[in-house]
Amino acid sequence: MPGKTTPSRVFVSVALAAVLASSPVLGQTSEQEWGPILRDQMLVSYDCEVAFFSQVAERSVNGEVIVIAKVHCIDKRTFDAYRPGSFEAFEVHPCENPENRIC
């Protein structure tokens, strides 16, 4: 029946939305490109051995790919990192309270 929502249609819609939401925007960089740069910068500038990145956002703005990420060090310190363009260093700001999810 046209217009009738079935459980399988709902599942397919939810699955498609999840795939589209997790897919990178065409032309964006990936962590494989900027991750090693940020890891090196964190080690040299903050003596931080990176455990993992979270809250990563990659967006194209005015033709530049910006990267925003939360950096988690093995020693439990946390930093916010922002790169305004592909050829620029990351701006890094320490989180004063690592338990704070918004720093």
PDB file of C-alpha atoms in Angstrom:
ATOM      1  CA  MET A   1       0.000   0.000   0.000  1.00  0.00           C
ATOM      2  CA  PRO A   2       1.494   3.375  -0.968  1.00  0.00           C
ATOM      3  CA  GLY A   3       2.084   5.739   1.934  1.00  0.00           C
ATOM      4  CA  LYS A   4       1.854   3.021   4.567  1.00  0.00           C
ATOM      5  CA  THR A   5       4.849   2.838   6.892  1.00  0.00           C
ATOM      6  CA  THR A   6       5.976  -0.688   7.574  1.00  0.00           C
ATOM      7  CA  PRO A   7       8.624  -1.784  10.066  1.00  0.00           C
ATOM      8  CA  SER A   8      10.957  -2.692   7.191  1.00  0.00           C
ATOM      9  CA  ARG A   9      10.580   0.786   5.648  1.00  0.00           C
ATOM     10  CA  VAL A  10      11.350   2.374   9.010  1.00  0.00           C
ATOM     11  CA  PHE A  11      14.447   0.174   9.411  1.00  0.00           C
ATOM     12  CA  VAL A  12      15.703   0.996   5.919  1.00  0.00           C
ATOM     13  CA  SER A  13      15.138   4.731   6.521  1.00  0.00           C
ATOM     14  CA  VAL A  14      16.976   4.643   9.851  1.00  0.00           C
ATOM     15  CA  ALA A  15      19.840   2.589   8.397  1.00  0.00           C
ATOM     16  CA  LEU A  16      20.198   4.950   5.429  1.00  0.00           C
ATOM     17  CA  ALA A  17      20.186   8.000   7.706  1.00  0.00           C
ATOM     18  CA  ALA A  18      22.918   6.426   9.873  1.00  0.00           C
ATOM     19  CA  VAL A  19      25.099   5.673   6.862  1.00  0.00           C
ATOM     20  CA  LEU A  20      24.687   9.184   5.443  1.00  0.00           C
ATOM     21  CA  ALA A  21      25.393  10.792   8.818  1.00  0.00           C
ATOM     22  CA  SER A  22      28.596   8.796   9.262  1.00  0.00           C
ATOM     23  CA  SER A  23      29.852   9.326   5.709  1.00  0.00           C
ATOM     24  CA  PRO A  24      32.422  12.093   5.263  1.00  0.00           C
ATOM     25  CA  VAL A  25      31.556  15.006   3.040  1.00  0.00           C
ATOM     26  CA  LEU A  26      33.137  14.666  -0.376  1.00  0.00           C
ATOM     27  CA  GLY A  27      36.561  16.288  -0.549  1.00  0.00           C
ATOM     28  CA  GLN A  28      37.247  16.235   3.158  1.00  0.00           C
ATOM     29  CA  THR A  29      40.449  15.000   4.705  1.00  0.00           C
ATOM     30  CA  SER A  30      40.563  12.081   7.050  1.00  0.00           C
ATOM     31  CA  GLU A  31      42.238  11.344  10.357  1.00  0.00           C
ATOM     32  CA  GLN A  32      44.831   9.386   8.381  1.00  0.00           C
ATOM     33  CA  GLU A  33      45.996  12.717   6.939  1.00  0.00           C
ATOM     34  CA  TRP A  34      45.809  15.102   9.900  1.00  0.00           C
ATOM     35  CA  GLY A  35      46.056  12.611  12.795  1.00  0.00           C
ATOM     36  CA  PRO A  36      49.834  12.021  12.590  1.00  0.00           C
ATOM     37  CA  ILE A  37      50.433  15.783  12.330  1.00  0.00           C
ATOM     38  CA  LEU A  38      48.368  16.479  15.439  1.00  0.00           C
ATOM     39  CA  ARG A  39      49.938  13.534  17.308  1.00  0.00           C
ATOM     40  CA  ASP A  40      53.433  14.911  16.576  1.00  0.00           C
ATOM     41  CA  GLN A  41      52.419  18.452  17.528  1.00  0.00           C
ATOM     42  CA  MET A  42      50.944  17.219  20.829  1.00  0.00           C
ATOM     43  CA  LEU A  43      54.073  15.223  21.673  1.00  0.00           C
ATOM     44  CA  VAL A  44      56.472  18.086  20.898  1.00  0.00           C
ATOM     45  CA  SER A  45      54.444  20.968  22.359  1.00  0.00           C
ATOM     46  CA  TYR A  46      52.701  19.322  25.329  1.00  0.00           C
ATOM     47  CA  ASP A  47      54.599  16.081  25.985  1.00  0.00           C
ATOM     48  CA  CYS A  48      51.277  14.345  25.307  1.00  0.00           C
ATOM     49  CA  GLU A  49      51.239  10.841  23.912  1.00  0.00           C
ATOM     50  CA  VAL A  50      47.818  10.710  22.243  1.00  0.00           C
ATOM     51  CA  ALA A  51      45.555   7.873  23.349  1.00  0.00           C
ATOM     52  CA  PHE A  52      42.675   8.815  21.034  1.00  0.00           C
ATOM     53  CA  PHE A  53      40.676  11.629  19.445  1.00  0.00           C
ATOM     54  CA  SER A  54      36.981  12.249  20.101  1.00  0.00           C
ATOM     55  CA  GLN A  55      34.316  14.722  19.027  1.00  0.00           C
ATOM     56  CA  VAL A  56      36.019  15.042  15.630  1.00  0.00           C
ATOM     57  CA  ALA A  57      34.466  17.348  13.060  1.00  0.00           C
ATOM     58  CA  GLU A  58      35.835  17.964   9.582  1.00  0.00           C
ATOM     59  CA  ARG A  59      34.126  20.652   7.535  1.00  0.00           C
ATOM     60  CA  SER A  60      34.803  22.541   4.337  1.00  0.00           C
ATOM     61  CA  VAL A  61      34.498  26.294   4.885  1.00  0.00           C
ATOM     62  CA  ASN A  62      35.276  28.721   2.069  1.00  0.00           C
ATOM     63  CA  GLY A  63      37.304  26.055   0.285  1.00  0.00           C
ATOM     64  CA  GLU A  64      39.409  25.192   3.357  1.00  0.00           C
ATOM     65  CA  VAL A  65      39.004  22.000   5.357  1.00  0.00           C
ATOM     66  CA  ILE A  66      38.851  22.802   9.051  1.00  0.00           C
ATOM     67  CA  VAL A  67      39.329  20.146  11.721  1.00  0.00           C
ATOM     68  CA  ILE A  68      38.076  20.295  15.300  1.00  0.00           C
ATOM     69  CA  ALA A  69      38.894  17.488  17.735  1.00  0.00           C
ATOM     70  CA  LYS A  70      39.247  16.681  21.392  1.00  0.00           C
ATOM     71  CA  VAL A  71      42.654  15.120  22.116  1.00  0.00           C
ATOM     72  CA  HIS A  72      42.976  12.587  24.936  1.00  0.00           C
ATOM     73  CA  CYS A  73      46.477  11.888  26.245  1.00  0.00           C
ATOM     74  CA  ILE A  74      47.560   8.596  27.783  1.00  0.00           C
ATOM     75  CA  ASP A  75      48.193  10.466  31.061  1.00  0.00           C
ATOM     76  CA  LYS A  76      44.478  11.528  31.096  1.00  0.00           C
ATOM     77  CA  ARG A  77      44.997  15.167  30.078  1.00  0.00           C
ATOM     78  CA  THR A  78      42.558  16.511  27.507  1.00  0.00           C
ATOM     79  CA  PHE A  79      42.922  19.270  24.925  1.00  0.00           C
ATOM     80  CA  ASP A  80      40.747  20.960  22.326  1.00  0.00           C
ATOM     81  CA  ALA A  81      42.418  21.224  18.915  1.00  0.00           C
ATOM     82  CA  TYR A  82      41.378  23.317  15.951  1.00  0.00           C
ATOM     83  CA  ARG A  83      42.990  23.602  12.526  1.00  0.00           C
ATOM     84  CA  PRO A  84      41.618  26.464  10.411  1.00  0.00           C
ATOM     85  CA  GLY A  85      43.173  25.226   7.161  1.00  0.00           C
ATOM     86  CA  SER A  86      45.018  22.314   5.620  1.00  0.00           C
ATOM     87  CA  PHE A  87      48.400  24.056   5.672  1.00  0.00           C
ATOM     88  CA  GLU A  88      48.199  25.543   9.161  1.00  0.00           C
ATOM     89  CA  ALA A  89      49.246  24.204  12.552  1.00  0.00           C
ATOM     90  CA  PHE A  90      46.597  23.159  15.042  1.00  0.00           C
ATOM     91  CA  GLU A  91      45.539  25.654  17.684  1.00  0.00           C
ATOM     92  CA  VAL A  92      45.557  23.684  20.945  1.00  0.00           C
ATOM     93  CA  HIS A  93      43.910  24.624  24.236  1.00  0.00           C
ATOM     94  CA  PRO A  94      44.206  22.503  27.390  1.00  0.00           C
ATOM     95  CA  CYS A  95      41.029  21.526  29.195  1.00  0.00           C
ATOM     96  CA  GLU A  96      41.310  22.566  32.825  1.00  0.00           C
ATOM     97  CA  ASN A  97      38.836  19.914  33.935  1.00  0.00           C
ATOM     98  CA  PRO A  98      39.283  16.698  31.895  1.00  0.00           C
ATOM     99  CA  GLU A  99      35.928  15.397  33.172  1.00  0.00           C
ATOM    100  CA  ASN A 100      34.211  18.366  31.504  1.00  0.00           C
ATOM    101  CA  ARG A 101      32.907  17.204  28.147  1.00  0.00           C
ATOM    102  CA  ILE A 102      32.647  20.799  26.943  1.00  0.00           C
ATOM    103  CA  CYS A 103      35.944  22.548  27.513  1.00  0.00           C
TER     104      CYS A 103
END
